[in-house]
XYZ file of C-alpha atoms in Angstrom:
485
model
C -18.757 26.520 7.663
C -17.363 29.854 6.608
C -15.172 30.116 3.562
C -12.539 32.500 2.339
C -11.579 33.064 -1.305
C -8.132 33.955 -2.514
C -6.314 32.813 0.616
C -2.562 33.378 0.267
C -0.761 30.001 0.176
C 2.088 29.127 2.511
C 5.366 28.334 0.779
C 7.596 25.792 2.498
C 11.013 27.276 3.209
C 14.346 25.669 2.364
C 14.811 24.282 5.881
C 11.406 22.563 5.774
C 12.214 21.157 2.335
C 15.632 19.873 3.406
C 14.234 18.194 6.525
C 11.397 16.602 4.585
C 13.934 15.009 2.229
C 16.868 14.193 4.494
C 15.654 13.887 8.108
C 15.065 10.137 8.112
C 18.253 9.417 6.150
C 20.377 11.429 8.594
C 18.612 10.150 11.713
C 18.321 6.462 10.771
C 20.307 5.753 7.586
C 19.603 2.011 7.819
C 15.863 2.750 7.527
C 16.093 5.059 4.530
C 15.515 3.881 0.971
C 17.834 6.605 -0.365
C 20.220 3.701 -1.068
C 18.670 0.909 -3.085
C 20.994 -1.737 -1.689
C 23.831 -1.657 0.820
C 27.331 -2.907 0.071
C 26.702 -6.162 1.923
C 23.412 -6.728 0.079
C 25.073 -6.024 -3.278
C 27.870 -8.454 -2.388
C 25.354 -11.128 -1.392
C 23.401 -10.705 -4.643
C 26.638 -10.814 -6.661
C 27.645 -14.084 -4.961
C 24.225 -15.556 -5.778
C 24.423 -14.505 -9.423
C 28.026 -15.574 -9.951
C 27.537 -18.782 -7.981
C 24.403 -19.622 -9.937
C 26.137 -18.925 -13.220
C 29.072 -21.150 -12.310
C 26.680 -23.844 -11.131
C 24.875 -23.894 -14.480
C 28.210 -23.914 -16.307
C 29.599 -26.861 -14.307
C 26.442 -28.960 -13.844
C 23.336 -27.544 -15.508
C 21.080 -30.357 -14.301
C 22.049 -30.044 -10.623
C 21.818 -26.260 -10.798
C 18.418 -26.433 -12.490
C 17.148 -28.844 -9.829
C 18.445 -26.622 -7.041
C 16.743 -23.594 -8.582
C 13.471 -25.488 -9.044
C 13.620 -26.691 -5.429
C 14.261 -23.154 -4.100
C 11.352 -21.706 -6.095
C 9.088 -24.556 -4.985
C 10.038 -23.930 -1.361
C 9.089 -20.272 -1.723
C 5.716 -21.133 -3.260
C 5.083 -23.742 -0.595
C 5.763 -21.199 2.163
C 3.398 -18.730 0.459
C 0.750 -21.472 0.156
C 0.961 -22.274 3.879
C 0.795 -18.607 4.813
C -2.136 -17.898 2.454
C -3.944 -20.967 3.743
C -3.596 -19.774 7.351
C -4.882 -16.308 6.425
C -7.755 -17.829 4.473
C -8.783 -20.016 7.394
C -8.806 -17.048 9.754
C -10.641 -14.732 7.355
C -13.559 -17.161 7.247
C -14.239 -16.193 10.843
C -14.972 -12.636 11.868
C -11.913 -10.511 11.015
C -10.740 -8.184 13.765
C -12.166 -4.753 12.958
C -12.455 -1.836 15.363
C -16.129 -0.957 15.199
C -17.516 2.371 16.390
C -21.265 2.832 16.042
C -22.869 6.051 14.855
C -24.141 6.830 18.327
C -20.735 6.435 19.949
C -19.098 8.467 17.187
C -21.526 11.358 17.682
C -21.558 11.156 21.479
C -18.591 13.471 22.068
C -19.426 17.162 22.335
C -17.820 19.313 19.652
C -15.929 21.327 22.286
C -14.288 18.169 23.657
C -13.054 16.794 20.349
C -9.291 17.067 19.661
C -7.848 19.049 16.783
C -7.552 16.732 13.774
C -5.017 17.374 11.012
C -5.924 16.237 7.504
C -3.175 16.160 4.879
C -4.291 16.201 1.238
C -1.338 15.879 -1.180
C -2.304 16.725 -4.745
C -0.151 16.810 -7.853
C -1.632 17.442 -11.305
C -5.182 16.922 -10.027
C -7.195 19.782 -11.588
C -9.956 17.371 -12.625
C -10.756 16.146 -9.111
C -9.530 18.744 -6.594
C -12.835 20.689 -6.557
C -14.845 17.571 -5.738
C -12.258 16.672 -3.088
C -12.755 19.978 -1.302
C -16.540 19.690 -1.660
C -16.455 16.189 -0.158
C -14.309 17.436 2.698
C -17.082 19.873 3.590
C -19.377 16.918 4.258
C -17.198 15.584 7.083
C -19.063 15.517 10.408
C -16.420 17.243 12.478
C -16.446 20.762 13.954
C -14.702 23.259 11.677
C -12.864 24.886 14.555
C -11.242 21.503 15.355
C -10.026 20.845 11.817
C -6.531 21.583 10.531
C -6.522 20.770 6.820
C -3.403 21.218 4.756
C -3.746 21.078 0.986
C -0.249 20.163 -0.203
C 0.406 21.379 -3.758
C 3.576 21.346 -5.803
C 4.632 24.948 -6.442
C 5.012 24.356 -10.191
C 1.645 22.582 -10.575
C 0.013 25.525 -12.303
C -3.211 23.763 -13.334
C -4.161 22.524 -9.870
C -3.133 25.810 -8.210
C -5.358 27.711 -10.639
C -8.387 25.620 -9.727
C -7.706 25.994 -6.007
C -7.177 29.758 -6.343
C -10.677 30.154 -7.801
C -12.328 28.002 -5.147
C -13.862 29.355 -1.932
C -11.896 27.481 0.724
C -13.079 26.902 4.268
C -11.039 28.872 6.797
C -9.579 25.667 8.248
C -7.869 24.846 4.927
C -4.285 25.972 4.520
C -2.712 25.738 1.070
C 0.944 24.706 1.372
C 3.224 24.940 -1.645
C 6.021 22.384 -1.934
C 9.046 23.703 -3.872
C 10.111 21.459 -6.742
C 12.976 19.214 -5.665
C 13.969 15.592 -6.101
C 12.578 13.161 -5.203
C 9.163 14.262 -6.512
C 7.181 11.985 -4.208
C 4.065 12.090 -2.070
C 5.899 11.315 1.215
C 8.100 14.375 0.765
C 4.983 16.551 0.635
C 3.481 14.743 3.637
C 6.608 15.426 5.692
C 6.293 19.123 4.950
C 2.635 19.071 6.004
C 3.510 17.248 9.252
C 5.959 19.972 10.323
C 3.156 22.444 11.075
C 0.369 19.963 11.907
C -1.610 21.158 14.939
C -3.767 18.073 15.464
C -3.466 15.471 18.199
C -4.413 13.054 15.435
C -3.585 13.129 11.741
C -4.871 11.426 8.638
C -4.194 11.474 4.898
C -6.700 11.686 2.086
C -5.717 11.437 -1.557
C -7.089 13.927 -4.032
C -9.845 11.608 -5.301
C -10.931 10.264 -1.912
C -14.490 10.231 -0.602
C -14.324 9.315 3.118
C -17.540 8.520 4.938
C -18.603 11.611 6.943
C -18.175 10.124 10.444
C -14.699 8.713 9.878
C -12.802 11.279 11.953
C -15.222 10.942 14.875
C -14.986 7.145 14.678
C -11.193 7.336 14.730
C -11.185 9.611 17.791
C -13.496 7.216 19.656
C -11.413 4.198 18.599
C -8.182 5.800 19.775
C -9.826 6.779 23.082
C -10.580 3.134 23.913
C -7.246 1.780 22.660
C -4.022 1.589 24.617
C -1.136 3.902 23.733
C 0.616 1.205 21.704
C -2.089 1.487 19.055
C -0.603 4.361 17.078
C -2.407 3.875 13.776
C -5.914 3.044 12.578
C -6.250 2.002 8.960
C -9.691 2.657 7.520
C -11.005 0.388 4.787
C -10.676 1.497 1.186
C -13.119 0.789 -1.614
C -13.963 2.027 -5.090
C -16.941 4.095 -6.135
C -16.592 3.117 -9.814
C -16.259 -0.662 -9.432
C -18.728 -1.281 -12.250
C -17.052 0.957 -14.820
C -15.307 -1.903 -16.613
C -13.755 -5.288 -15.913
C -10.479 -3.776 -14.734
C -12.180 -1.640 -12.087
C -14.165 -4.686 -10.964
C -10.945 -6.688 -10.499
C -9.438 -3.804 -8.574
C -12.544 -3.482 -6.389
C -12.547 -7.215 -5.633
C -8.905 -7.017 -4.646
C -9.602 -4.145 -2.254
C -12.611 -5.844 -0.681
C -10.432 -8.878 -0.035
C -7.394 -6.929 1.185
C -8.998 -4.319 3.455
C -12.058 -6.266 4.454
C -10.484 -9.625 5.266
C -6.702 -9.996 4.888
C -5.448 -6.848 6.658
C -7.740 -7.326 9.679
C -6.364 -10.876 10.043
C -2.789 -9.578 9.813
C -3.458 -6.754 12.285
C -4.929 -9.204 14.796
C -1.796 -11.375 14.686
C 1.798 -10.770 15.663
C 2.770 -9.479 12.221
C 3.487 -5.929 10.969
C 0.783 -4.300 8.859
C 1.677 -2.711 5.506
C -0.468 0.418 5.548
C -2.543 1.817 2.719
C -1.583 5.200 1.283
C -4.725 6.945 2.408
C -7.223 7.040 5.310
C -4.485 6.049 7.737
C -5.103 7.758 11.096
C -2.155 8.398 13.398
C -1.312 9.743 16.823
C 0.627 12.759 15.552
C 3.294 12.697 18.245
C 4.106 9.043 17.550
C 4.348 9.783 13.843
C 6.992 12.416 14.571
C 8.856 10.116 16.982
C 9.308 7.353 14.410
C 10.589 9.675 11.687
C 7.371 9.991 9.645
C 7.562 9.036 5.953
C 10.534 8.045 3.831
C 10.545 10.423 0.826
C 12.635 7.977 -1.190
C 10.240 5.042 -0.798
C 7.458 4.980 -3.407
C 5.233 2.972 -1.047
C 5.923 5.071 1.993
C 2.766 3.645 3.597
C 3.985 0.053 3.587
C 7.377 1.103 4.920
C 5.862 3.201 7.734
C 3.643 0.307 8.841
C 6.701 -1.953 9.205
C 8.696 0.743 11.017
C 5.885 1.379 13.505
C 5.751 -2.311 14.374
C 9.522 -2.516 14.755
C 9.416 0.308 17.283
C 6.715 -1.327 19.395
C 3.563 0.288 17.992
C 0.522 -1.470 16.607
C -2.042 -0.893 13.872
C -5.726 -1.781 13.927
C -8.312 -1.812 11.132
C -11.120 0.729 11.558
C -14.560 -0.243 10.302
C -15.044 2.922 8.251
C -14.686 3.194 4.502
C -13.158 5.693 2.121
C -14.089 5.409 -1.529
C -11.519 6.067 -4.210
C -11.437 5.981 -7.991
C -10.397 2.606 -9.361
C -8.027 2.774 -12.284
C -10.032 2.152 -15.435
C -7.197 2.366 -17.953
C -4.845 -0.616 -18.355
C -1.686 1.413 -19.052
C -2.413 3.737 -16.149
C -3.111 0.708 -13.918
C 0.166 -0.984 -14.869
C 2.095 2.182 -13.994
C 0.371 2.415 -10.623
C 0.827 -1.271 -9.796
C 4.489 -1.143 -10.851
C 5.045 1.646 -8.357
C 3.430 -0.388 -5.591
C 5.505 -3.473 -6.331
C 8.678 -1.420 -6.606
C 7.911 0.169 -3.238
C 7.348 -3.226 -1.649
C 10.734 -4.305 -2.997
C 12.330 -1.142 -1.603
C 10.710 -1.782 1.773
C 11.923 -5.362 1.881
C 15.478 -4.371 0.958
C 15.552 -1.601 3.575
C 14.285 -3.668 6.495
C 16.368 -6.718 5.596
C 19.642 -4.776 5.821
C 20.096 -6.128 9.339
C 18.028 -9.328 9.328
C 19.081 -10.511 12.808
C 18.052 -7.194 14.379
C 14.791 -7.289 12.415
C 14.078 -10.834 13.631
C 14.656 -9.780 17.253
C 12.345 -6.774 16.872
C 9.553 -8.561 15.031
C 9.782 -11.987 16.609
C 9.828 -15.206 14.632
C 6.198 -14.977 13.471
C 6.506 -11.309 12.557
C 9.785 -11.876 10.748
C 8.337 -14.715 8.705
C 5.155 -12.750 8.056
C 7.056 -9.695 6.851
C 9.270 -11.698 4.496
C 6.358 -13.619 2.995
C 3.910 -10.730 2.792
C 6.298 -8.075 1.468
C 9.260 -9.920 -0.043
C 7.397 -13.069 -1.003
C 4.591 -11.225 -2.772
C 7.110 -9.335 -4.906
C 9.099 -12.476 -5.726
C 6.093 -14.608 -6.656
C 4.522 -11.824 -8.712
C 7.687 -11.671 -10.792
C 8.126 -15.457 -10.964
C 4.539 -16.262 -11.877
C 4.946 -15.508 -15.586
C 7.981 -17.772 -15.801
C 6.297 -20.543 -13.831
C 3.190 -20.430 -16.000
C 5.415 -20.618 -19.070
C 7.255 -23.627 -17.597
C 3.918 -25.319 -16.900
C 2.694 -24.793 -20.473
C 5.960 -26.069 -21.972
C 5.900 -29.057 -19.607
C 2.415 -30.180 -20.553
C 2.724 -29.457 -24.269
C 6.202 -30.694 -25.111
C 7.579 -32.705 -22.161
C 11.202 -31.611 -22.827
C 13.682 -34.087 -21.355
C 15.868 -31.429 -19.723
C 12.942 -29.868 -17.919
C 11.690 -33.246 -16.714
C 15.132 -34.111 -15.356
C 15.301 -30.778 -13.488
C 12.098 -31.744 -11.671
C 12.750 -35.090 -9.966
C 9.888 -36.561 -7.972
C 10.878 -34.899 -4.689
C 10.574 -31.507 -6.423
C 7.863 -32.289 -8.968
C 5.122 -33.402 -6.569
C 5.459 -30.508 -4.088
C 5.576 -28.147 -7.077
C 2.405 -29.691 -8.471
C 0.687 -29.345 -5.097
C 1.685 -25.679 -4.936
C 0.426 -25.040 -8.457
C -2.949 -26.751 -8.021
C -3.692 -25.775 -4.406
C -2.225 -22.267 -4.680
C -4.190 -21.315 -7.785
C -7.357 -22.906 -6.450
C -7.033 -21.028 -3.156
C -6.541 -17.709 -4.938
C -9.421 -18.367 -7.300
C -11.835 -19.659 -4.654
C -11.051 -16.900 -2.143
C -12.083 -14.258 -4.698
C -15.435 -15.962 -5.284
C -15.950 -16.430 -1.555
C -15.082 -12.800 -0.861
C -17.680 -11.595 -3.335
C -20.221 -13.852 -1.598
C -19.370 -12.953 2.016
C -19.168 -9.233 1.217
C -22.523 -9.481 -0.558
C -21.061 -8.097 -3.761
C -22.667 -10.090 -6.593
C -21.531 -7.331 -8.939
C -17.955 -8.596 -8.463
C -18.660 -12.254 -9.268
C -17.779 -11.909 -12.948
C -14.437 -10.388 -11.981
C -13.836 -13.236 -9.521
C -14.494 -15.837 -12.220
C -12.090 -14.152 -14.644
C -9.419 -13.233 -12.083
C -6.587 -15.337 -13.627
C -6.350 -12.717 -16.382
C -5.843 -10.113 -13.648
C -3.015 -12.194 -12.200
C -1.233 -11.977 -15.548
C -1.534 -8.171 -15.508
C -0.110 -8.084 -11.977
C 2.890 -10.161 -13.041
C 3.524 -7.915 -16.052
C 3.480 -4.878 -13.756
C 5.809 -6.633 -11.297
C 8.375 -7.333 -14.027
C 8.252 -3.661 -14.973
C 8.720 -2.736 -11.302
C 11.932 -4.764 -10.996
C 13.321 -3.104 -14.118
C 12.426 0.328 -12.712
C 14.053 -0.519 -9.394
C 17.312 -1.073 -11.268
C 17.242 1.985 -13.500
C 14.943 4.515 -11.820
C 14.284 3.551 -8.187
C 12.837 6.861 -6.959
C 10.591 7.700 -9.926
C 6.986 8.180 -8.827
C 4.682 7.090 -11.633
C 1.787 9.493 -11.290
C -1.677 7.905 -11.336
C -4.098 9.808 -13.579
C -7.438 10.467 -11.846
C -10.764 11.712 -13.134
C -11.142 8.920 -15.707
C -14.415 7.808 -14.118
C -16.068 11.032 -15.234
C -16.098 9.835 -18.858
C -16.472 6.077 -18.768
C -14.356 4.396 -21.472
C -15.350 1.257 -23.281
C -15.362 -1.915 -21.190
C -12.077 -3.720 -20.994
């Protein structure tokens, strides 16, 4: 592959910037997260809060019992859903497999142009290795359209890129500074001039397996037109760095290797990952691309694709990333994910009847439990654990009265069975995936659940005071391994 040094970057003009920020909001305001809640949603929440407050003022015991029953019902629904997913993941999950021979069978001249978007912001430590890894991709250079999306005021990353010999198929695109400072805004700018029939996204620290683009082309070729997206599996190359990275790696093995394939095989929308998602470019444009105001634009796009009649499948190809090895950095990243899930749930539940008609009953239930339910239970877990400890240590009379038998026993089943299922599934995942290196993390995973709940509580607070803030994840920490957690 030939390379050129000192290539002049392309600067996005004002029109491109405006469209990247406002196009979805103007075209489909109900699908844009530019408003946190609608007037009707705010009114509904206000009625719940005021009604709950009045209920506790008038009859604290009845109100407490009603609250305990509602929370128990949520946990019971999550338990049933998780049990169904667990049962199906024990069998072969539905992955789209493309062998090496099939992937290499197509002649270079017959392969379609493939656009690769690489958004990078404050990534001077890893951008050189990203570009080097990109050069290992087994795809003809003349069929590649790579756009390196840099913020115009990111001096450090621009300096590294300017001194790097770039392949001729790499175009550096500068994104002018403007709110919101989010990854989807940059992706929308890159999509405007994308030349590929297919398009994928790689984050700055990604290491995709070399045949991934060829596998995706072959998978799309044997899929019907309704399959608009292929989600590759994600994993971590530094899983053994410390206990935190091992927990993170175990979570990804479970999510991308077992849970998402089960979801994709059913009649339920798939919340996409933020990287290694492969799209039919024309479909991506038709559905309005990414929401620049949603901090998990990937999850939102997966739901929107399903609502509009398109489907996602899991591609049996892996991209390795850097697992967060610093607790504070991890909490910031996880808070952004939870906040984005909350944004996505609020956006798509603005018109619940329309959503139900578009998704169907199973899809509607799956969306609410997977996206909304996971946020709610992550926030509630800390409080429920505290209630459990107080219950067993002190047996306060008021708390006992709030949990009559018809609430207490279902709640106890949810607590015992739910925690056992979560604990056992992690151990089983490490076994099935043949990852004995993750067994220690699986055995200690309850501590990880506490960290997730702490991050979720922070996410809810951020949603109230700073909904569009993108907490930047610091990369390059695997290069100097810190002490074990």
